[in-house]
C-alpha cells in the first residue's frame, strides 16, 4: 500500500480526505490504513496550521455545527473517502 498515501505516520497512512479549512483549524474526514490492524478506517479529526504552512494533528474530539459538518461531509464524499456501499447505505437511511 505504500505510495498510495497522501501522508504516512508510524500509526497509519492517510489514503483520502475531505477537508474544511476555517483558518484557525482544519477539520478532516480521512480514510486511513491502520498498519497494526491492517485495515482501513474512517477518522474524524482536526489539525492546527503551523507557522511553516504545515499541519499539526490535534488529539481531541472534532466539534462542528451542522453547517460545518455538512460542508465537511460534502468534501469527503466529493473526494471518495467513503465507499460506494457506505454511500448507498447512507442514502437509504436518509430516504
PDB file of C-alpha atoms in Angstrom:
ATOM      1  CA  UNK A   1       0.000   0.000   0.000  1.00  0.00           C
ATOM      2  CA  UNK A   2       2.976   2.295   0.366  1.00  0.00           C
ATOM      3  CA  UNK A   3       2.870   5.021  -2.248  1.00  0.00           C
ATOM      4  CA  UNK A   4      -0.939   5.184  -2.110  1.00  0.00           C
ATOM      5  CA  UNK A   5      -0.849   7.526   0.875  1.00  0.00           C
ATOM      6  CA  UNK A   6      -1.262  11.302   0.972  1.00  0.00           C
ATOM      7  CA  UNK A   7       0.916  11.202   4.080  1.00  0.00           C
ATOM      8  CA  UNK A   8       2.164   8.485   6.368  1.00  0.00           C
ATOM      9  CA  UNK A   9       2.992   8.112  10.057  1.00  0.00           C
ATOM     10  CA  UNK A  10       4.163   5.175  12.123  1.00  0.00           C
ATOM     11  CA  UNK A  11       0.497   4.529  13.026  1.00  0.00           C
ATOM     12  CA  UNK A  12      -1.231   4.859   9.671  1.00  0.00           C
ATOM     13  CA  UNK A  13      -1.284   6.037   6.096  1.00  0.00           C
ATOM     14  CA  UNK A  14      -3.837   8.652   5.005  1.00  0.00           C
ATOM     15  CA  UNK A  15      -5.406   7.436   1.771  1.00  0.00           C
ATOM     16  CA  UNK A  16      -8.099  10.058   1.052  1.00  0.00           C
ATOM     17  CA  UNK A  17      -9.521  13.040   2.870  1.00  0.00           C
ATOM     18  CA  UNK A  18     -12.247  15.627   2.908  1.00  0.00           C
ATOM     19  CA  UNK A  19     -11.198  18.976   4.345  1.00  0.00           C
ATOM     20  CA  UNK A  20     -12.850  22.068   5.801  1.00  0.00           C
ATOM     21  CA  UNK A  21     -10.285  24.839   6.404  1.00  0.00           C
ATOM     22  CA  UNK A  22     -11.541  27.508   8.822  1.00  0.00           C
ATOM     23  CA  UNK A  23      -8.206  29.330   9.071  1.00  0.00           C
ATOM     24  CA  UNK A  24      -7.628  28.734  12.787  1.00  0.00           C
ATOM     25  CA  UNK A  25      -8.179  24.983  12.443  1.00  0.00           C
ATOM     26  CA  UNK A  26      -8.659  22.380   9.725  1.00  0.00           C
ATOM     27  CA  UNK A  27     -11.384  19.736  10.116  1.00  0.00           C
ATOM     28  CA  UNK A  28     -10.978  16.499   8.181  1.00  0.00           C
ATOM     29  CA  UNK A  29     -12.617  13.186   7.466  1.00  0.00           C
ATOM     30  CA  UNK A  30      -9.910  10.757   6.421  1.00  0.00           C
ATOM     31  CA  UNK A  31      -9.805   7.227   5.082  1.00  0.00           C
ATOM     32  CA  UNK A  32      -6.762   5.761   6.796  1.00  0.00           C
ATOM     33  CA  UNK A  33      -4.955   2.445   6.650  1.00  0.00           C
ATOM     34  CA  UNK A  34      -4.083   1.378  10.213  1.00  0.00           C
ATOM     35  CA  UNK A  35      -0.840  -0.538   9.926  1.00  0.00           C
ATOM     36  CA  UNK A  36      -1.068  -2.645  13.096  1.00  0.00           C
ATOM     37  CA  UNK A  37      -4.647  -3.771  12.346  1.00  0.00           C
ATOM     38  CA  UNK A  38      -4.004  -3.993   8.589  1.00  0.00           C
ATOM     39  CA  UNK A  39      -7.407  -2.466   7.857  1.00  0.00           C
ATOM     40  CA  UNK A  40      -8.972   0.737   6.606  1.00  0.00           C
ATOM     41  CA  UNK A  41     -10.872   3.060   8.945  1.00  0.00           C
ATOM     42  CA  UNK A  42     -12.612   6.432   8.762  1.00  0.00           C
ATOM     43  CA  UNK A  43     -11.193   9.111  11.056  1.00  0.00           C
ATOM     44  CA  UNK A  44     -12.914  12.372  12.033  1.00  0.00           C
ATOM     45  CA  UNK A  45     -10.180  14.745  13.191  1.00  0.00           C
ATOM     46  CA  UNK A  46      -8.774  18.213  13.170  1.00  0.00           C
ATOM     47  CA  UNK A  47      -5.436  19.897  12.714  1.00  0.00           C
ATOM     48  CA  UNK A  48      -3.929  23.249  13.638  1.00  0.00           C
ATOM     49  CA  UNK A  49      -1.980  25.115  10.965  1.00  0.00           C
ATOM     50  CA  UNK A  50       1.709  25.572  11.769  1.00  0.00           C
ATOM     51  CA  UNK A  51       3.811  28.661  11.140  1.00  0.00           C
ATOM     52  CA  UNK A  52       5.701  26.917   8.326  1.00  0.00           C
ATOM     53  CA  UNK A  53       2.496  26.119   6.393  1.00  0.00           C
ATOM     54  CA  UNK A  54       2.104  22.557   7.644  1.00  0.00           C
ATOM     55  CA  UNK A  55      -0.497  20.969   9.863  1.00  0.00           C
ATOM     56  CA  UNK A  56      -0.292  19.549  13.404  1.00  0.00           C
ATOM     57  CA  UNK A  57      -2.688  16.722  14.309  1.00  0.00           C
ATOM     58  CA  UNK A  58      -4.753  17.513  17.422  1.00  0.00           C
ATOM     59  CA  UNK A  59      -5.739  14.554  19.599  1.00  0.00           C
ATOM     60  CA  UNK A  60      -9.060  15.979  20.720  1.00  0.00           C
ATOM     61  CA  UNK A  61     -12.679  15.489  19.615  1.00  0.00           C
ATOM     62  CA  UNK A  62     -13.879  17.200  16.451  1.00  0.00           C
ATOM     63  CA  UNK A  63     -16.769  19.527  17.336  1.00  0.00           C
ATOM     64  CA  UNK A  64     -18.708  21.118  14.463  1.00  0.00           C
ATOM     65  CA  UNK A  65     -22.031  22.839  13.984  1.00  0.00           C
ATOM     66  CA  UNK A  66     -24.434  21.229  11.476  1.00  0.00           C
ATOM     67  CA  UNK A  67     -23.459  23.541   8.590  1.00  0.00           C
ATOM     68  CA  UNK A  68     -19.752  22.805   9.046  1.00  0.00           C
ATOM     69  CA  UNK A  69     -20.493  19.072   9.354  1.00  0.00           C
ATOM     70  CA  UNK A  70     -22.449  19.200   6.094  1.00  0.00           C
ATOM     71  CA  UNK A  71     -19.589  21.030   4.328  1.00  0.00           C
ATOM     72  CA  UNK A  72     -17.037  18.540   5.654  1.00  0.00           C
ATOM     73  CA  UNK A  73     -19.152  15.513   4.717  1.00  0.00           C
ATOM     74  CA  UNK A  74     -19.631  17.013   1.250  1.00  0.00           C
ATOM     75  CA  UNK A  75     -15.885  17.342   0.649  1.00  0.00           C
ATOM     76  CA  UNK A  76     -15.312  13.802   1.950  1.00  0.00           C
ATOM     77  CA  UNK A  77     -17.956  12.461  -0.448  1.00  0.00           C
ATOM     78  CA  UNK A  78     -16.511  14.509  -3.335  1.00  0.00           C
ATOM     79  CA  UNK A  79     -13.043  13.067  -2.607  1.00  0.00           C
ATOM     80  CA  UNK A  80     -14.257   9.433  -2.417  1.00  0.00           C
ATOM     81  CA  UNK A  81     -13.380   8.993   1.262  1.00  0.00           C
ATOM     82  CA  UNK A  82     -16.416   6.740   1.681  1.00  0.00           C
ATOM     83  CA  UNK A  83     -17.010   3.508  -0.235  1.00  0.00           C
ATOM     84  CA  UNK A  84     -19.899   3.207  -2.687  1.00  0.00           C
ATOM     85  CA  UNK A  85     -21.518   0.680  -0.348  1.00  0.00           C
ATOM     86  CA  UNK A  86     -21.394   3.136   2.572  1.00  0.00           C
ATOM     87  CA  UNK A  87     -22.824   5.954   0.430  1.00  0.00           C
ATOM     88  CA  UNK A  88     -25.684   3.691  -0.665  1.00  0.00           C
ATOM     89  CA  UNK A  89     -26.475   2.754   2.951  1.00  0.00           C
ATOM     90  CA  UNK A  90     -26.389   6.417   3.951  1.00  0.00           C
ATOM     91  CA  UNK A  91     -28.658   7.390   1.065  1.00  0.00           C
ATOM     92  CA  UNK A  92     -31.123   4.622   2.011  1.00  0.00           C
ATOM     93  CA  UNK A  93     -31.101   5.758   5.633  1.00  0.00           C
ATOM     94  CA  UNK A  94     -31.789   9.368   4.655  1.00  0.00           C
ATOM     95  CA  UNK A  95     -34.634   8.416   2.283  1.00  0.00           C
TER      96      UNK A  95
END
